[in-house]
Coordinates of C-alpha atoms in Angstrom, one line a residue:
Chain A
X1 CA 0.0 0.0 0.0
X2 CA 1.1 3.5 -0.7
X3 CA 2.0 5.6 2.3
X4 CA -1.3 6.9 3.7
X5 CA -2.3 10.4 2.6
X6 CA 0.8 12.4 2.5
X7 CA -0.7 15.8 2.2
X8 CA 0.3 17.6 -1.0
X9 CA 2.4 20.7 -0.3
X10 CA 0.0 23.6 -0.1
X11 CA -0.1 26.1 -3.0
X12 CA 0.6 28.8 -0.5
X13 CA 1.7 28.8 3.1
X14 CA 2.0 32.2 4.8
X15 CA 3.5 32.5 8.3
X16 CA 3.6 35.8 10.2
X17 CA 3.5 37.9 7.1
X18 CA 3.8 41.5 8.1
X19 CA 4.0 44.7 6.1
X20 CA 3.9 48.3 7.3
X21 CA 4.2 51.6 5.4
X22 CA 5.9 53.9 7.9
X23 CA 3.9 53.6 11.1
X24 CA 0.9 52.2 9.3
X25 CA 0.5 48.5 9.7
X26 CA -1.0 47.0 6.5
X27 CA -0.5 43.3 7.1
X28 CA -0.3 42.1 10.7
X29 CA 1.4 38.8 11.2
X30 CA -0.8 37.0 8.8
X31 CA -1.0 33.2 8.6
X32 CA -2.7 31.6 5.6
X33 CA -2.8 28.2 4.0
X34 CA -4.1 27.7 0.5
X35 CA -4.6 24.2 -1.0
X36 CA -4.0 23.6 -4.7
X37 CA -7.2 24.3 -6.7
X38 CA -8.8 26.5 -4.0
X39 CA -10.5 29.7 -5.2
X40 CA -10.4 32.2 -2.4
X41 CA -12.3 35.5 -2.6
X42 CA -10.9 38.2 -0.3
X43 CA -13.2 40.9 0.8
X44 CA -12.9 43.9 3.2
X45 CA -12.9 47.7 3.3
X46 CA -10.3 49.8 1.4
X47 CA -7.1 49.8 3.4
X48 CA -7.8 46.4 5.0
X49 CA -4.7 45.0 3.4
X50 CA -6.3 42.8 0.7
X51 CA -4.4 44.3 -2.2
X52 CA -1.1 44.4 -0.2
X53 CA -1.5 40.7 0.5
X54 CA -1.6 40.0 -3.3
X55 CA 1.3 42.4 -3.9
X56 CA 3.6 40.7 -1.4
X57 CA 2.7 37.4 -3.0
X58 CA 3.7 38.8 -6.4
X59 CA 6.9 40.2 -4.9
X60 CA 5.8 43.7 -5.7
X61 CA 6.3 44.6 -2.0
X62 CA 9.0 43.4 0.3
X63 CA 8.0 41.6 3.5
X64 CA 8.9 43.2 6.7
X65 CA 8.7 39.9 8.5
X66 CA 7.3 36.4 8.0
X67 CA 7.6 33.9 5.2
X68 CA 5.8 32.8 2.1
X69 CA 6.0 29.3 0.6
X70 CA 4.8 28.6 -2.9
X71 CA 4.3 24.8 -3.5
X72 CA 6.8 24.1 -0.8
X73 CA 9.5 26.6 -1.9
X74 CA 10.2 29.8 -0.1
X75 CA 9.5 33.0 -2.1
X76 CA 12.1 35.7 -2.0
X77 CA 13.9 33.9 0.9
X78 CA 16.1 30.9 1.4
X79 CA 16.8 28.9 4.5
X80 CA 20.4 29.3 5.6
X81 CA 21.8 28.2 9.0
X82 CA 18.4 27.7 10.5
X83 CA 16.9 31.0 9.5
X84 CA 15.7 32.7 6.3
X85 CA 17.9 35.1 4.4
X86 CA 17.0 37.1 1.2
X87 CA 17.1 34.9 -1.9
X88 CA 19.0 35.9 -5.1
X89 CA 16.9 37.5 -7.9
X90 CA 17.3 34.3 -9.8
X91 CA 16.0 32.1 -6.9
X92 CA 13.1 34.5 -6.5
X93 CA 12.2 34.4 -10.2
X94 CA 12.3 30.6 -10.1
X95 CA 9.6 30.5 -7.5
X96 CA 7.7 33.5 -8.7
X97 CA 7.0 31.8 -12.0
X98 CA 4.3 29.8 -10.3
X99 CA 2.3 33.0 -9.7
X100 CA 0.5 35.3 -12.2
X101 CA -1.4 38.5 -11.5
X102 CA -4.1 40.6 -13.1
X103 CA -4.2 44.2 -12.1
X104 CA -6.9 46.7 -11.5
X105 CA -5.6 49.1 -14.2
X106 CA -4.8 46.2 -16.6
X107 CA -1.2 47.4 -17.1
X108 CA -1.0 46.2 -20.7
X109 CA 2.0 47.2 -22.7
X110 CA 0.7 50.2 -24.8
X111 CA 3.3 49.8 -27.5
X112 CA 2.3 46.2 -28.2
X113 CA -0.8 44.7 -29.8
X114 CA -3.1 42.4 -27.9
X115 CA -1.5 39.2 -29.2
X116 CA 2.0 40.7 -28.7
X117 CA 1.1 41.5 -25.1
X118 CA 0.1 37.9 -24.6
X119 CA 3.1 36.2 -26.2
X120 CA 5.8 38.7 -25.0
X121 CA 6.7 36.8 -21.8
X122 CA 6.2 33.2 -23.1
X123 CA 8.7 34.0 -25.9
X124 CA 11.3 36.0 -24.0
X125 CA 11.0 34.6 -20.5
X126 CA 10.0 31.0 -21.2
X127 CA 11.9 30.9 -24.5
X128 CA 8.9 29.4 -26.3
X129 CA 9.1 29.3 -30.1
X130 CA 7.2 32.2 -31.7
X131 CA 4.9 30.0 -33.7
X132 CA 4.0 27.9 -30.7
X133 CA 3.5 31.0 -28.6
X134 CA 1.3 32.6 -31.2
X135 CA -0.9 29.6 -31.5
X136 CA -1.2 29.4 -27.7
X137 CA -1.8 33.2 -27.6
X138 CA -4.5 33.1 -30.2
X139 CA -6.2 30.2 -28.3
X140 CA -6.2 32.2 -25.1
X141 CA -7.5 35.3 -26.9
X142 CA -10.2 33.1 -28.2
X143 CA -11.0 31.9 -24.7
X144 CA -11.5 35.4 -23.5
X145 CA -13.5 36.2 -26.7
X146 CA -11.1 38.5 -28.3
X147 CA -9.6 36.6 -31.2
X148 CA -10.8 39.3 -33.6
X149 CA -8.9 42.0 -31.7
X150 CA -5.5 40.2 -31.7
X151 CA -3.9 43.0 -33.7
X152 CA -5.4 45.9 -31.9
X153 CA -3.4 48.1 -29.6
X154 CA -4.6 48.5 -26.0
X155 CA -5.7 52.1 -26.8
X156 CA -8.1 50.7 -29.4
X157 CA -9.8 48.5 -26.9
X158 CA -12.4 49.2 -24.2
X159 CA -11.5 48.7 -20.6
X160 CA -13.3 45.3 -20.4
X161 CA -11.5 44.1 -23.5
X162 CA -8.1 45.3 -22.1
X163 CA -8.8 43.5 -18.9
X164 CA -9.6 40.3 -20.8
X165 CA -6.3 40.6 -22.8
X166 CA -4.6 41.0 -19.4
X167 CA -6.2 37.8 -18.2
X168 CA -5.0 36.0 -21.3
X169 CA -1.5 37.5 -20.8
X170 CA -1.3 36.2 -17.3
X171 CA -2.6 32.7 -18.3
X172 CA 0.0 32.5 -21.1
X173 CA 2.7 32.1 -18.5
X174 CA 0.8 29.0 -17.2
X175 CA 0.9 30.0 -13.6
X176 CA -0.3 27.6 -10.9
X177 CA -1.7 30.4 -8.9
X178 CA -3.4 33.5 -10.3
X179 CA -4.0 36.7 -8.3
X180 CA -6.9 39.0 -9.3
X181 CA -6.6 42.5 -7.8
X182 CA -9.9 44.3 -8.0
X183 CA -10.0 43.5 -11.7
X184 CA -13.3 45.2 -12.4
X185 CA -12.9 48.3 -10.2
X186 CA -11.6 50.5 -13.1
X187 CA -14.3 49.4 -15.5
X188 CA -17.6 51.0 -16.6
X189 CA -20.5 49.2 -14.9
X190 CA -21.7 47.7 -18.2
X191 CA -18.2 46.2 -18.8
X192 CA -18.0 44.4 -15.5
X193 CA -19.9 41.2 -16.4
X194 CA -17.8 40.4 -19.5
X195 CA -14.7 40.2 -17.3
X196 CA -16.3 38.4 -14.4
X197 CA -17.8 35.7 -16.8
X198 CA -14.3 35.1 -18.2
X199 CA -13.0 34.4 -14.7
X200 CA -16.1 32.3 -13.9
X201 CA -15.4 30.3 -17.0
X202 CA -11.7 29.8 -16.0
X203 CA -12.9 28.7 -12.5
X204 CA -15.1 26.0 -14.1
X205 CA -12.7 24.7 -16.6
X206 CA -9.3 24.7 -14.8
X207 CA -7.9 23.7 -11.4
X208 CA -5.8 26.8 -11.2
X209 CA -5.5 28.2 -7.7
X210 CA -7.1 31.7 -7.4
X211 CA -6.9 34.5 -5.0
X212 CA -9.5 37.1 -5.9
X213 CA -9.7 40.5 -4.2
X214 CA -13.0 42.1 -5.2
X215 CA -15.7 44.5 -4.3
X216 CA -18.3 42.6 -6.3
X217 CA -19.9 40.7 -3.5
X218 CA -22.1 38.4 -5.6
X219 CA -19.1 37.4 -7.6
X220 CA -17.1 36.9 -4.5
X221 CA -19.7 34.5 -3.3
X222 CA -20.3 32.6 -6.5
X223 CA -16.8 32.1 -7.9
X224 CA -15.0 31.1 -4.7
X225 CA -14.7 27.9 -2.8
X226 CA -13.6 29.9 0.3
X227 CA -14.0 33.5 1.4
X228 CA -11.7 35.6 3.6
X229 CA -12.8 38.8 5.3
X230 CA -9.9 41.1 6.2
X231 CA -9.8 44.1 8.4
X232 CA -6.8 46.2 9.6
X233 CA -4.3 43.7 8.2
X234 CA -5.8 40.7 9.9
X235 CA -8.0 37.8 8.7
X236 CA -11.1 38.3 10.7
X237 CA -13.1 35.4 9.2
X238 CA -12.2 32.6 6.9
X239 CA -14.9 30.2 5.9
X240 CA -17.1 28.8 3.1
X241 CA -18.7 31.6 1.0
X242 CA -22.2 30.3 2.0
X243 CA -21.3 30.9 5.6
X244 CA -19.6 34.3 5.2
X245 CA -22.4 35.6 3.0
X246 CA -25.2 33.7 4.7
X247 CA -24.6 33.6 8.4
X248 CA -21.2 35.1 9.3
X249 CA -19.9 34.2 12.7
X250 CA -18.1 37.5 13.5
X251 CA -19.8 40.7 14.3
X252 CA -17.3 42.6 12.2
X253 CA -18.0 40.5 9.1
X254 CA -21.7 41.1 9.6
X255 CA -21.3 44.8 10.0
X256 CA -19.1 45.0 6.9
X257 CA -21.5 43.0 4.7
X258 CA -24.4 45.1 6.0
X259 CA -22.7 48.3 5.0
X260 CA -21.8 47.1 1.5
X261 CA -24.9 45.1 0.7
X262 CA -27.7 47.0 2.4
X263 CA -30.6 44.6 2.0
X264 CA -28.9 41.7 0.2
X265 CA -27.0 40.6 -2.9
Chain B
X1 CA 20.9 88.9 -57.8
X2 CA 23.9 87.5 -59.7
X3 CA 26.1 89.0 -57.0
X4 CA 24.1 87.1 -54.4
X5 CA 24.6 83.8 -56.4
X6 CA 28.4 84.5 -56.4
X7 CA 28.3 84.1 -52.6
X8 CA 26.6 80.7 -52.6
X9 CA 29.5 78.4 -53.6
X10 CA 31.6 79.5 -50.6
X11 CA 28.7 79.2 -48.2
X12 CA 27.8 75.8 -49.5
X13 CA 31.3 74.6 -48.9
X14 CA 31.0 75.8 -45.3
X15 CA 27.6 74.2 -45.0
X16 CA 29.1 70.9 -46.1
X17 CA 31.4 70.9 -43.1
X18 CA 28.6 72.0 -40.8
X19 CA 26.5 69.1 -41.9
X20 CA 29.4 66.7 -41.8
X21 CA 30.2 67.6 -38.2
X22 CA 26.6 67.4 -37.2
X23 CA 26.2 64.0 -38.9
X24 CA 29.1 62.5 -37.0
X25 CA 28.5 64.2 -33.7
X26 CA 24.8 63.4 -33.4
X27 CA 25.0 59.6 -33.3
X28 CA 28.0 59.8 -31.0
X29 CA 26.0 62.2 -28.7
X30 CA 23.1 59.7 -28.7
X31 CA 25.4 56.9 -27.6
X32 CA 26.9 59.1 -24.8
X33 CA 23.4 60.1 -23.8
X34 CA 22.1 56.5 -23.6
X35 CA 25.2 55.2 -21.9
X36 CA 25.4 57.8 -19.3
X37 CA 21.6 58.1 -18.8
X38 CA 21.3 54.4 -18.2
X39 CA 24.4 54.3 -16.1
X40 CA 22.8 56.8 -13.7
X41 CA 19.9 54.4 -13.3
X42 CA 22.2 51.4 -12.8
X43 CA 22.3 49.7 -9.4
X44 CA 26.2 49.9 -9.6
X45 CA 27.3 52.9 -7.7
X46 CA 30.5 53.4 -9.6
X47 CA 28.7 53.7 -12.9
X48 CA 26.3 56.2 -11.4
X49 CA 29.1 58.4 -10.2
X50 CA 31.0 58.2 -13.5
X51 CA 27.9 59.3 -15.3
X52 CA 27.2 62.2 -12.8
X53 CA 30.8 63.5 -13.1
X54 CA 30.6 63.4 -16.9
X55 CA 27.2 65.1 -17.1
X56 CA 28.0 67.8 -14.6
X57 CA 31.4 68.5 -16.0
X58 CA 30.1 69.0 -19.6
X59 CA 26.9 70.8 -18.6
X60 CA 28.7 73.0 -16.1
X61 CA 31.4 74.5 -18.4
X62 CA 31.1 76.5 -21.6
X63 CA 31.1 74.7 -24.9
X64 CA 33.5 77.3 -26.3
X65 CA 36.0 76.8 -23.5
X66 CA 35.7 73.0 -23.9
X67 CA 36.5 73.4 -27.6
X68 CA 39.6 75.6 -26.8
X69 CA 40.6 73.2 -24.1
X70 CA 40.6 70.1 -26.3
X71 CA 42.1 72.0 -29.2
X72 CA 44.8 74.0 -27.4
X73 CA 45.4 72.3 -24.1
X74 CA 45.1 68.6 -24.8
X75 CA 48.1 68.7 -27.2
X76 CA 50.2 69.8 -24.2
X77 CA 49.3 66.4 -22.7
X78 CA 50.1 64.6 -25.9
X79 CA 46.6 64.3 -27.2
X80 CA 46.7 66.1 -30.6
X81 CA 43.6 65.8 -32.8
X82 CA 42.8 67.5 -36.0
X83 CA 40.2 70.3 -35.7
X84 CA 37.3 68.5 -37.2
X85 CA 37.8 65.4 -35.0
X86 CA 38.1 67.7 -32.0
X87 CA 34.9 69.5 -33.0
X88 CA 33.0 66.3 -33.4
X89 CA 34.2 64.9 -30.1
X90 CA 33.5 68.0 -28.0
X91 CA 30.1 68.6 -29.5
X92 CA 29.2 65.0 -29.0
X93 CA 30.3 65.0 -25.4
X94 CA 28.6 68.2 -24.7
X95 CA 25.3 67.3 -26.3
X96 CA 25.5 63.8 -24.8
X97 CA 25.6 65.3 -21.4
X98 CA 22.3 67.1 -21.9
X99 CA 20.9 64.1 -23.6
X100 CA 21.7 62.0 -20.5
X101 CA 19.1 63.9 -18.6
X102 CA 16.6 63.4 -21.4
X103 CA 17.2 59.6 -21.2
X104 CA 16.9 59.6 -17.4
X105 CA 13.7 61.6 -17.5
X106 CA 12.3 59.5 -20.3
X107 CA 12.9 56.2 -18.4
X108 CA 11.4 57.8 -15.3
X109 CA 8.3 58.9 -17.2
X110 CA 7.2 55.2 -17.8
X111 CA 4.6 54.4 -15.1
X112 CA 5.6 52.1 -12.3
X113 CA 2.7 49.9 -13.2
X114 CA 4.5 48.9 -16.4
X115 CA 7.4 47.6 -14.3
X116 CA 5.0 45.7 -12.0
X117 CA 3.4 44.1 -15.1
X118 CA 6.9 42.9 -16.0
X119 CA 7.5 41.4 -12.6
X120 CA 4.1 39.7 -12.7
X121 CA 5.3 38.1 -16.0
X122 CA 8.5 37.1 -14.3
X123 CA 10.8 39.2 -16.4
X124 CA 14.3 40.1 -15.2
X125 CA 14.9 43.8 -14.6
X126 CA 17.2 43.9 -17.7
X127 CA 14.6 42.3 -19.9
X128 CA 11.9 44.6 -18.6
X129 CA 14.0 47.6 -19.4
X130 CA 14.9 46.3 -22.9
X131 CA 11.6 45.0 -24.0
X132 CA 9.0 47.2 -22.2
X133 CA 10.4 50.2 -20.4
X134 CA 12.9 51.6 -22.9
X135 CA 10.7 51.3 -26.1
X136 CA 8.1 53.3 -24.3
X137 CA 10.5 55.8 -22.9
X138 CA 12.3 56.3 -26.2
X139 CA 9.1 57.7 -27.8
X140 CA 8.9 60.4 -25.1
X141 CA 12.7 61.2 -25.6
X142 CA 12.3 62.0 -29.2
X143 CA 11.0 65.6 -28.9
X144 CA 13.7 66.7 -26.5
X145 CA 16.3 64.8 -28.7
X146 CA 15.0 66.9 -31.6
X147 CA 15.7 70.1 -29.6
X148 CA 19.2 68.9 -28.9
X149 CA 19.9 68.0 -32.5
X150 CA 19.0 71.6 -33.5
X151 CA 21.1 72.9 -30.7
X152 CA 23.9 70.8 -32.0
X153 CA 23.6 72.1 -35.5
X154 CA 23.7 75.6 -34.4
X155 CA 26.6 75.0 -31.9
X156 CA 28.8 73.9 -34.9
X157 CA 29.1 77.6 -35.7
X158 CA 31.6 77.8 -32.7
X159 CA 33.9 75.5 -34.6
X160 CA 34.9 78.5 -36.8
X161 CA 36.8 79.6 -33.7
X162 CA 39.1 76.5 -33.8
X163 CA 39.9 77.2 -37.5
X164 CA 37.2 75.0 -39.1
X165 CA 35.8 76.3 -42.3
X166 CA 32.1 75.8 -41.5
X167 CA 29.1 77.8 -42.6
X168 CA 29.7 80.6 -40.0
X169 CA 33.4 80.7 -41.0
X170 CA 32.5 80.9 -44.7
X171 CA 30.1 83.8 -43.9
X172 CA 32.8 85.7 -41.9
X173 CA 35.4 85.2 -44.6
X174 CA 33.0 86.5 -47.3
X175 CA 32.1 89.4 -45.1
X176 CA 35.8 90.4 -44.6
X177 CA 36.5 90.2 -48.4
X178 CA 33.4 91.8 -49.7
X179 CA 31.9 93.8 -46.8
X180 CA 28.4 92.9 -47.9
X181 CA 27.0 92.5 -44.4
X182 CA 23.3 92.4 -45.2
X183 CA 23.3 89.8 -48.0
X184 CA 25.9 87.5 -46.4
X185 CA 24.5 87.2 -42.9
X186 CA 21.0 87.2 -44.3
X187 CA 21.9 84.2 -46.4
X188 CA 23.8 82.4 -43.6
X189 CA 20.8 82.9 -41.3
X190 CA 18.4 81.4 -43.9
X191 CA 20.7 78.4 -44.6
X192 CA 20.8 77.6 -40.9
X193 CA 17.1 78.0 -40.6
X194 CA 16.4 75.8 -43.7
X195 CA 18.7 73.1 -42.3
X196 CA 17.1 73.2 -38.9
X197 CA 13.6 72.8 -40.6
X198 CA 14.8 69.7 -42.4
X199 CA 16.0 68.2 -39.1
X200 CA 12.7 69.2 -37.4
X201 CA 10.6 67.5 -40.1
X202 CA 12.8 64.4 -39.9
X203 CA 12.3 64.2 -36.1
X204 CA 8.5 64.6 -36.6
X205 CA 8.5 61.8 -39.0
X206 CA 10.5 59.6 -36.6
X207 CA 8.1 60.4 -33.8
X208 CA 5.1 59.4 -35.9
X209 CA 6.8 56.2 -36.9
X210 CA 7.9 55.2 -33.4
X211 CA 4.6 56.1 -31.8
X212 CA 2.9 52.7 -32.5
X213 CA -0.2 52.2 -30.4
X214 CA 0.0 55.8 -29.1
X215 CA -2.0 58.0 -31.4
X216 CA -4.5 55.5 -32.7
X217 CA -8.2 56.0 -32.6
X218 CA -10.3 54.2 -30.1
X219 CA -12.2 51.4 -31.9
X220 CA -14.0 49.2 -29.4

């Protein structure tokens, strides 16, 4: 018989993750475990630390303290003599490759067309052949419903279309974890659904691990397998979406949901 | 009218030198600007300092004195160059020092979010600079580079003071032999202006060509 249930290494393991800007604490000794394939929606007020949590995972912000493991490998750090020391840029990049991110403001490259945005990193970072990359890029643009816009520059696309290109671009690097940082907050209201349905489709058709920071409460409930409510750099409540949105256990979660939802979803 | 035409061959000969010096100094200045501008953004402290010293030295002293220094003083240290080489070198170093700031500002003008997108795509800093940051920055550098190119063209007139027969020198010579102030300096002025216009149009064309994705119409 095979050894009984050795747990697979978690997609993410955060221990004591802390971040402050000056005297303002943004992340306060955060612990979090994420299993592969989980889809976690992260909700909370502005300034609660949700976006910063994603940014430290993407190595866009340095940790003040604590550690992050990605599929069992330390991110940005390396154990040495019983403690963690800063990793080299190459070591960091080796681990960071498991993570992709989609930004609130899309951050597409304005001097490149949609398809060029998507295949830039596969060709130059992953050294994929340009024919292969193009085929994969077109397939991804097809998935997000933009095959006909492949040769358009970002300026020529609506916000919703740009964000869908950005999702395709992140997926092109085949990350095992993808971070969505308020990806609909910069969009016109009528453009929100086209982006959310792309993410919904991705959730149904892949086992990619997702961390989704969002202010769209219905989406946060429907897309996720787990929901986290954050306040003042702490995880206040961490439970199934049905519990958080149905009958939250913490008064602070209740009061937040009441303030954003009013009478309901 | 025929008298005016008599002046032209001499002036054209001078213009030739002016254009020649500009044509050699401009690419060299661009190289200096890029090298020192990028060096100032390098994480290597020594490179930063070398770039700062170069830029401040050449911006902080007069171009004319730099020309005299290279032409009259350098030979005392054993470095003896012919006048045109000296002119090209000094003009390139001087213009490159100003261009260095253009490069630095251009790189700085690319939003931080572009760098973050590169990190999210796991690019190295060098690759991000080469593939994403610099191509965008370069477009914003073109208008100030155009300014510097015209400055460079006009600054070549100082070369007449280190014995180079450029357009300004040709004008002076003609003036001394004929004394026809009005026609000669009027012509010299117009020739400089026409040349500068050609350079301006060339830079406009380049801006248009390099600006892919920037000035396109919104077509959702």
